[in-house]
GROMACS .gro file of C-alpha atoms in nm:
model
  344
    1UNK     CA    1   1.993  23.299   7.268
    2UNK     CA    2   1.914  22.942   7.202
    3UNK     CA    3   1.572  22.783   7.186
    4UNK     CA    4   1.361  22.869   7.496
    5UNK     CA    5   1.664  22.960   7.699
    6UNK     CA    6   1.647  23.232   7.942
    7UNK     CA    7   1.872  23.299   8.237
    8UNK     CA    8   1.742  23.110   8.535
    9UNK     CA    9   1.611  22.805   8.332
   10UNK     CA   10   1.573  22.600   8.661
   11UNK     CA   11   1.338  22.842   8.791
   12UNK     CA   12   1.112  22.840   8.483
   13UNK     CA   13   1.039  22.465   8.488
   14UNK     CA   14   0.669  22.371   8.491
   15UNK     CA   15   0.779  22.056   8.686
   16UNK     CA   16   1.078  22.049   8.900
   17UNK     CA   17   1.208  21.721   8.762
   18UNK     CA   18   1.514  21.652   8.533
   19UNK     CA   19   1.582  21.338   8.342
   20UNK     CA   20   1.954  21.272   8.408
   21UNK     CA   21   2.196  21.241   8.117
   22UNK     CA   22   2.297  20.864   8.114
   23UNK     CA   23   2.572  20.798   7.867
   24UNK     CA   24   2.624  20.491   7.670
   25UNK     CA   25   2.305  20.522   7.469
   26UNK     CA   26   2.059  20.525   7.761
   27UNK     CA   27   1.951  20.893   7.744
   28UNK     CA   28   1.785  20.906   7.395
   29UNK     CA   29   1.625  21.187   7.226
   30UNK     CA   30   1.289  21.028   7.291
   31UNK     CA   31   1.347  21.003   7.656
   32UNK     CA   32   1.456  21.369   7.690
   33UNK     CA   33   1.161  21.462   7.482
   34UNK     CA   34   0.920  21.275   7.690
   35UNK     CA   35   1.056  21.441   8.010
   36UNK     CA   36   1.004  21.781   7.849
   37UNK     CA   37   0.641  21.664   7.746
   38UNK     CA   38   0.567  21.615   8.104
   39UNK     CA   39   0.688  21.962   8.202
   40UNK     CA   40   1.039  21.871   8.312
   41UNK     CA   41   1.374  21.916   8.154
   42UNK     CA   42   1.528  21.641   7.941
   43UNK     CA   43   1.901  21.593   7.899
   44UNK     CA   44   2.106  21.424   7.634
   45UNK     CA   45   2.441  21.245   7.729
   46UNK     CA   46   2.726  21.331   7.502
   47UNK     CA   47   2.969  21.112   7.676
   48UNK     CA   48   3.137  20.862   7.455
   49UNK     CA   49   2.997  21.014   7.146
   50UNK     CA   50   3.189  21.207   6.871
   51UNK     CA   51   3.095  21.573   6.820
   52UNK     CA   52   2.916  21.477   6.511
   53UNK     CA   53   2.709  21.214   6.685
   54UNK     CA   54   2.634  21.450   6.967
   55UNK     CA   55   2.502  21.712   6.698
   56UNK     CA   56   2.297  21.451   6.520
   57UNK     CA   57   2.120  21.362   6.854
   58UNK     CA   58   2.057  21.719   6.925
   59UNK     CA   59   1.904  21.761   6.589
   60UNK     CA   60   1.676  21.457   6.658
   61UNK     CA   61   1.577  21.604   6.994
   62UNK     CA   62   1.498  21.936   6.833
   63UNK     CA   63   1.268  21.765   6.594
   64UNK     CA   64   1.078  21.613   6.893
   65UNK     CA   65   1.039  21.908   7.137
   66UNK     CA   66   1.023  22.278   7.129
   67UNK     CA   67   1.095  22.307   7.497
   68UNK     CA   68   1.447  22.379   7.649
   69UNK     CA   69   1.680  22.083   7.704
   70UNK     CA   70   2.041  22.008   7.827
   71UNK     CA   71   2.339  21.828   7.704
   72UNK     CA   72   2.598  21.673   7.924
   73UNK     CA   73   2.970  21.672   7.848
   74UNK     CA   74   3.256  21.472   8.019
   75UNK     CA   75   3.549  21.682   8.144
   76UNK     CA   76   3.862  21.485   8.064
   77UNK     CA   77   4.137  21.391   8.312
   78UNK     CA   78   4.513  21.363   8.241
   79UNK     CA   79   4.653  21.035   8.151
   80UNK     CA   80   4.819  20.892   8.465
   81UNK     CA   81   4.747  20.520   8.413
   82UNK     CA   82   5.016  20.265   8.512
   83UNK     CA   83   5.087  20.050   8.193
   84UNK     CA   84   5.181  19.747   8.418
   85UNK     CA   85   4.855  19.756   8.606
   86UNK     CA   86   4.667  19.780   8.271
   87UNK     CA   87   4.855  19.490   8.134
   88UNK     CA   88   4.783  19.278   8.447
   89UNK     CA   89   4.408  19.367   8.433
   90UNK     CA   90   4.394  19.263   8.068
   91UNK     CA   91   4.523  18.927   8.165
   92UNK     CA   92   4.256  18.902   8.416
   93UNK     CA   93   3.994  18.971   8.160
   94UNK     CA   94   4.124  18.723   7.907
   95UNK     CA   95   3.895  18.428   8.011
   96UNK     CA   96   3.590  18.645   8.010
   97UNK     CA   97   3.673  18.769   7.662
   98UNK     CA   98   3.745  18.416   7.532
   99UNK     CA   99   3.414  18.280   7.677
  100UNK     CA  100   3.230  18.531   7.489
  101UNK     CA  101   3.425  18.499   7.172
  102UNK     CA  102   3.581  18.848   7.167
  103UNK     CA  103   3.920  19.014   7.243
  104UNK     CA  104   3.968  19.285   7.503
  105UNK     CA  105   3.980  19.633   7.347
  106UNK     CA  106   4.280  19.872   7.332
  107UNK     CA  107   4.369  20.053   7.658
  108UNK     CA  108   4.338  20.387   7.506
  109UNK     CA  109   4.326  20.726   7.674
  110UNK     CA  110   4.134  21.010   7.503
  111UNK     CA  111   3.965  21.344   7.590
  112UNK     CA  112   3.628  21.220   7.473
  113UNK     CA  113   3.628  21.490   7.194
  114UNK     CA  114   3.597  21.750   7.453
  115UNK     CA  115   3.710  22.051   7.258
  116UNK     CA  116   3.533  21.952   6.959
  117UNK     CA  117   3.203  21.923   7.149
  118UNK     CA  118   3.251  22.260   7.306
  119UNK     CA  119   3.322  22.414   6.966
  120UNK     CA  120   2.994  22.249   6.827
  121UNK     CA  121   2.799  22.370   7.126
  122UNK     CA  122   2.929  22.723   7.088
  123UNK     CA  123   2.850  22.723   6.712
  124UNK     CA  124   2.497  22.583   6.767
  125UNK     CA  125   2.394  22.661   7.117
  126UNK     CA  126   2.164  22.464   7.333
  127UNK     CA  127   1.961  22.588   7.642
  128UNK     CA  128   2.194  22.420   7.911
  129UNK     CA  129   2.510  22.234   7.919
  130UNK     CA  130   2.616  22.033   8.219
  131UNK     CA  131   2.967  21.886   8.305
  132UNK     CA  132   3.059  21.575   8.470
  133UNK     CA  133   3.411  21.449   8.607
  134UNK     CA  134   3.533  21.804   8.657
  135UNK     CA  135   3.496  22.173   8.606
  136UNK     CA  136   3.557  22.357   8.274
  137UNK     CA  137   3.801  22.635   8.271
  138UNK     CA  138   3.637  22.985   8.333
  139UNK     CA  139   3.700  23.101   7.980
  140UNK     CA  140   3.517  22.782   7.852
  141UNK     CA  141   3.223  22.850   8.068
  142UNK     CA  142   3.217  23.213   7.976
  143UNK     CA  143   3.218  23.129   7.603
  144UNK     CA  144   2.909  22.905   7.637
  145UNK     CA  145   2.740  23.177   7.842
  146UNK     CA  146   2.812  23.433   7.566
  147UNK     CA  147   2.656  23.198   7.327
  148UNK     CA  148   2.340  23.191   7.543
  149UNK     CA  149   2.394  22.869   7.717
  150UNK     CA  150   2.349  22.809   8.095
  151UNK     CA  151   2.631  22.605   8.246
  152UNK     CA  152   2.574  22.359   8.518
  153UNK     CA  153   2.847  22.158   8.693
  154UNK     CA  154   2.802  21.830   8.867
  155UNK     CA  155   2.965  21.815   9.210
  156UNK     CA  156   3.015  21.559   9.488
  157UNK     CA  157   3.172  21.776   9.758
  158UNK     CA  158   3.128  22.129   9.893
  159UNK     CA  159   3.484  22.191   9.776
  160UNK     CA  160   3.393  22.111   9.420
  161UNK     CA  161   3.086  22.328   9.444
  162UNK     CA  162   3.299  22.617   9.558
  163UNK     CA  163   3.547  22.560   9.274
  164UNK     CA  164   3.250  22.550   9.012
  165UNK     CA  165   3.119  22.879   9.166
  166UNK     CA  166   3.463  23.042   9.124
  167UNK     CA  167   3.476  22.929   8.758
  168UNK     CA  168   3.147  23.094   8.679
  169UNK     CA  169   2.893  22.803   8.672
  170UNK     CA  170   2.526  22.923   8.683
  171UNK     CA  171   2.407  22.608   8.870
  172UNK     CA  172   2.515  22.298   9.029
  173UNK     CA  173   2.403  21.923   9.016
  174UNK     CA  174   2.473  21.793   9.365
  175UNK     CA  175   2.522  21.411   9.328
  176UNK     CA  176   2.476  21.222   9.652
  177UNK     CA  177   2.650  20.876   9.707
  178UNK     CA  178   2.317  20.694   9.628
  179UNK     CA  179   2.351  20.778   9.260
  180UNK     CA  180   2.382  20.508   9.008
  181UNK     CA  181   2.644  20.502   8.735
  182UNK     CA  182   2.972  20.686   8.750
  183UNK     CA  183   3.057  20.924   9.052
  184UNK     CA  184   3.085  21.261   8.923
  185UNK     CA  185   3.382  21.348   9.136
  186UNK     CA  186   3.649  21.582   8.986
  187UNK     CA  187   3.909  21.345   9.100
  188UNK     CA  188   3.851  20.963   9.130
  189UNK     CA  189   4.085  20.923   9.433
  190UNK     CA  190   3.840  20.765   9.678
  191UNK     CA  191   3.479  20.659   9.695
  192UNK     CA  192   3.219  20.941   9.769
  193UNK     CA  193   3.012  20.837  10.061
  194UNK     CA  194   2.815  21.154  10.147
  195UNK     CA  195   2.432  21.098  10.128
  196UNK     CA  196   2.245  21.344   9.926
  197UNK     CA  197   2.064  21.514  10.205
  198UNK     CA  198   2.379  21.577  10.398
  199UNK     CA  199   2.567  21.681  10.069
  200UNK     CA  200   2.297  21.929   9.985
  201UNK     CA  201   2.322  22.095  10.328
  202UNK     CA  202   2.698  22.121  10.298
  203UNK     CA  203   2.687  22.262   9.946
  204UNK     CA  204   2.412  22.518  10.034
  205UNK     CA  205   2.621  22.617  10.334
  206UNK     CA  206   2.917  22.701  10.118
  207UNK     CA  207   2.771  22.845   9.784
  208UNK     CA  208   2.463  23.040   9.690
  209UNK     CA  209   2.420  22.897   9.336
  210UNK     CA  210   2.080  22.708   9.239
  211UNK     CA  211   2.115  22.338   9.286
  212UNK     CA  212   1.977  22.030   9.123
  213UNK     CA  213   1.962  21.713   9.356
  214UNK     CA  214   2.080  21.378   9.227
  215UNK     CA  215   2.114  21.037   9.374
  216UNK     CA  216   1.850  20.790   9.513
  217UNK     CA  217   1.546  20.997   9.386
  218UNK     CA  218   1.302  20.757   9.262
  219UNK     CA  219   0.963  20.887   9.367
  220UNK     CA  220   0.768  21.198   9.488
  221UNK     CA  221   0.881  21.134   9.844
  222UNK     CA  222   1.243  21.146   9.781
  223UNK     CA  223   1.198  21.422   9.538
  224UNK     CA  224   1.007  21.615   9.794
  225UNK     CA  225   1.285  21.565  10.058
  226UNK     CA  226   1.534  21.700   9.804
  227UNK     CA  227   1.338  22.013   9.722
  228UNK     CA  228   1.280  22.061  10.098
  229UNK     CA  229   1.655  22.047  10.136
  230UNK     CA  230   1.689  22.349   9.901
  231UNK     CA  231   1.715  22.199   9.549
  232UNK     CA  232   1.523  22.363   9.283
  233UNK     CA  233   1.484  22.044   9.090
  234UNK     CA  234   1.516  21.682   9.149
  235UNK     CA  235   1.698  21.450   8.888
  236UNK     CA  236   1.577  21.111   8.799
  237UNK     CA  237   1.826  20.856   8.654
  238UNK     CA  238   1.777  20.505   8.767
  239UNK     CA  239   1.402  20.549   8.788
  240UNK     CA  240   1.388  20.597   8.417
  241UNK     CA  241   1.614  20.313   8.313
  242UNK     CA  242   1.336  20.066   8.242
  243UNK     CA  243   1.117  20.306   8.053
  244UNK     CA  244   1.025  20.230   7.692
  245UNK     CA  245   1.231  20.547   7.579
  246UNK     CA  246   1.535  20.431   7.760
  247UNK     CA  247   1.826  20.303   7.541
  248UNK     CA  248   1.936  20.060   7.822
  249UNK     CA  249   1.988  19.705   7.698
  250UNK     CA  250   1.706  19.458   7.752
  251UNK     CA  251   1.930  19.259   7.996
  252UNK     CA  252   2.002  19.563   8.194
  253UNK     CA  253   1.633  19.656   8.216
  254UNK     CA  254   1.552  19.295   8.325
  255UNK     CA  255   1.822  19.277   8.589
  256UNK     CA  256   1.683  19.576   8.764
  257UNK     CA  257   1.366  19.376   8.837
  258UNK     CA  258   1.516  19.038   8.904
  259UNK     CA  259   1.521  18.911   9.267
  260UNK     CA  260   1.865  18.763   9.239
  261UNK     CA  261   2.024  19.115   9.220
  262UNK     CA  262   1.980  19.249   9.573
  263UNK     CA  263   2.228  19.532   9.607
  264UNK     CA  264   2.449  19.784   9.443
  265UNK     CA  265   2.824  19.830   9.483
  266UNK     CA  266   3.073  20.104   9.375
  267UNK     CA  267   3.332  19.942   9.148
  268UNK     CA  268   3.608  20.037   8.898
  269UNK     CA  269   3.571  19.691   8.724
  270UNK     CA  270   3.411  19.810   8.407
  271UNK     CA  271   3.551  20.148   8.338
  272UNK     CA  272   3.840  20.214   8.562
  273UNK     CA  273   3.639  20.488   8.736
  274UNK     CA  274   3.413  20.434   9.039
  275UNK     CA  275   3.053  20.377   8.946
  276UNK     CA  276   2.766  20.219   9.124
  277UNK     CA  277   2.625  19.909   8.965
  278UNK     CA  278   2.425  19.596   9.056
  279UNK     CA  279   2.656  19.351   9.230
  280UNK     CA  280   2.718  19.061   8.984
  281UNK     CA  281   2.994  18.801   8.916
  282UNK     CA  282   3.203  19.037   8.706
  283UNK     CA  283   3.222  19.287   9.002
  284UNK     CA  284   3.283  19.012   9.257
  285UNK     CA  285   3.580  18.867   9.047
  286UNK     CA  286   3.739  19.185   8.919
  287UNK     CA  287   3.627  19.487   9.117
  288UNK     CA  288   3.896  19.469   9.380
  289UNK     CA  289   4.181  19.450   9.128
  290UNK     CA  290   4.069  19.693   8.864
  291UNK     CA  291   4.320  19.989   8.821
  292UNK     CA  292   4.213  20.344   8.855
  293UNK     CA  293   4.245  20.402   8.479
  294UNK     CA  294   3.971  20.586   8.304
  295UNK     CA  295   3.889  20.559   8.005
  296UNK     CA  296   4.151  20.301   7.932
  297UNK     CA  297   3.957  20.021   8.130
  298UNK     CA  298   3.635  20.122   7.969
  299UNK     CA  299   3.793  20.063   7.621
  300UNK     CA  300   3.938  19.741   7.729
  301UNK     CA  301   3.616  19.603   7.855
  302UNK     CA  302   3.402  19.746   7.586
  303UNK     CA  303   3.393  19.431   7.352
  304UNK     CA  304   3.325  19.208   7.662
  305UNK     CA  305   3.032  19.416   7.775
  306UNK     CA  306   2.892  19.441   7.417
  307UNK     CA  307   2.912  19.065   7.382
  308UNK     CA  308   2.753  19.009   7.728
  309UNK     CA  309   2.457  19.231   7.629
  310UNK     CA  310   2.415  19.038   7.295
  311UNK     CA  311   2.435  18.696   7.502
  312UNK     CA  312   2.196  18.837   7.771
  313UNK     CA  313   2.483  18.763   8.018
  314UNK     CA  314   2.378  18.976   8.325
  315UNK     CA  315   2.660  18.844   8.529
  316UNK     CA  316   2.925  18.999   8.292
  317UNK     CA  317   2.739  19.327   8.203
  318UNK     CA  318   2.775  19.666   8.352
  319UNK     CA  319   2.439  19.704   8.520
  320UNK     CA  320   2.454  20.066   8.634
  321UNK     CA  321   2.194  20.130   8.905
  322UNK     CA  322   2.144  20.375   9.210
  323UNK     CA  323   2.045  20.252   9.550
  324UNK     CA  324   1.679  20.283   9.469
  325UNK     CA  325   1.691  20.058   9.174
  326UNK     CA  326   1.375  19.851   9.282
  327UNK     CA  327   1.158  20.155   9.202
  328UNK     CA  328   1.258  20.164   8.844
  329UNK     CA  329   0.931  20.135   8.640
  330UNK     CA  330   0.846  20.009   8.284
  331UNK     CA  331   0.596  20.307   8.250
  332UNK     CA  332   0.651  20.559   7.984
  333UNK     CA  333   0.895  20.840   8.084
  334UNK     CA  334   0.623  21.098   8.075
  335UNK     CA  335   0.413  20.922   8.324
  336UNK     CA  336   0.713  20.859   8.554
  337UNK     CA  337   0.781  21.224   8.563
  338UNK     CA  338   0.429  21.329   8.589
  339UNK     CA  339   0.376  21.084   8.880
  340UNK     CA  340   0.669  21.233   9.068
  341UNK     CA  341   0.538  21.579   8.995
  342UNK     CA  342   0.188  21.490   9.113
  343UNK     CA  343   0.301  21.400   9.455
  344UNK     CA  344   0.508  21.698   9.531
   0.00000   0.00000   0.00000
């Protein structure tokens, strides 16, 4: 068994609050450790990392906490992008790239080192592994479980929940439409619009697995509603973006508090996969024409987004945010988690 890992980890939390895995450098080991220190469960995001980088961050987290934690892995999709659509989108991005003094990146497809990460997690197990964008094969889940790891699958419909149950998942993260960042749908064919409360009821009516609630949870009141709806724990994502431990860029943190950003939208503009972000110029100009091509569009826009962060250009940056983004606080992570827990 891995450190602190017993079957039914969600039942053993001192505080029923989870720090969401937010890829792209946001979910740092320090953020996860701070959530643990408050009695909750911290997560690392392995998305966009190599297996070696994931292992290095796990090591850093282990040096910061002796409590259980989780690691999130992206499930790859098949390469079904239209080359002509990608070429047309690259031409649309040319002006933004030139303005920022960079070139668009290559439209690469890849599996995000999926199998290498699974091998590393089997060789050196962690207490929990969660999956996003799909469900692992039953044999992949079983192999992690034999290593002493609990497997959680993120779902956005009752049908996805049933598929994860059939595959052998121990628990589910139920992501409502209010969630910031990428929608965790198994297939990115249409926007998910089911609010968290309704989705919790639908999933719990379909499967009997323990569930974590995610999407629009920013305070004790929203967390309490999720727990009353049958969740064992509430997941905080956007609520932690502005904390000192968050690895979000300074321009991202600042935008969440700026009055000029008044709403969120779901867009493919930055990555080719639907994700909820603050509505800015880049979304308005490109969102309606971005092809459904992930991770190709993610790689194409990466140099533009990196340059925008360096230039503090909030109108060109991917400002991932859930619907409750105004509640994001600059308080330390442990205080945010403790504050939510105190009100439950």
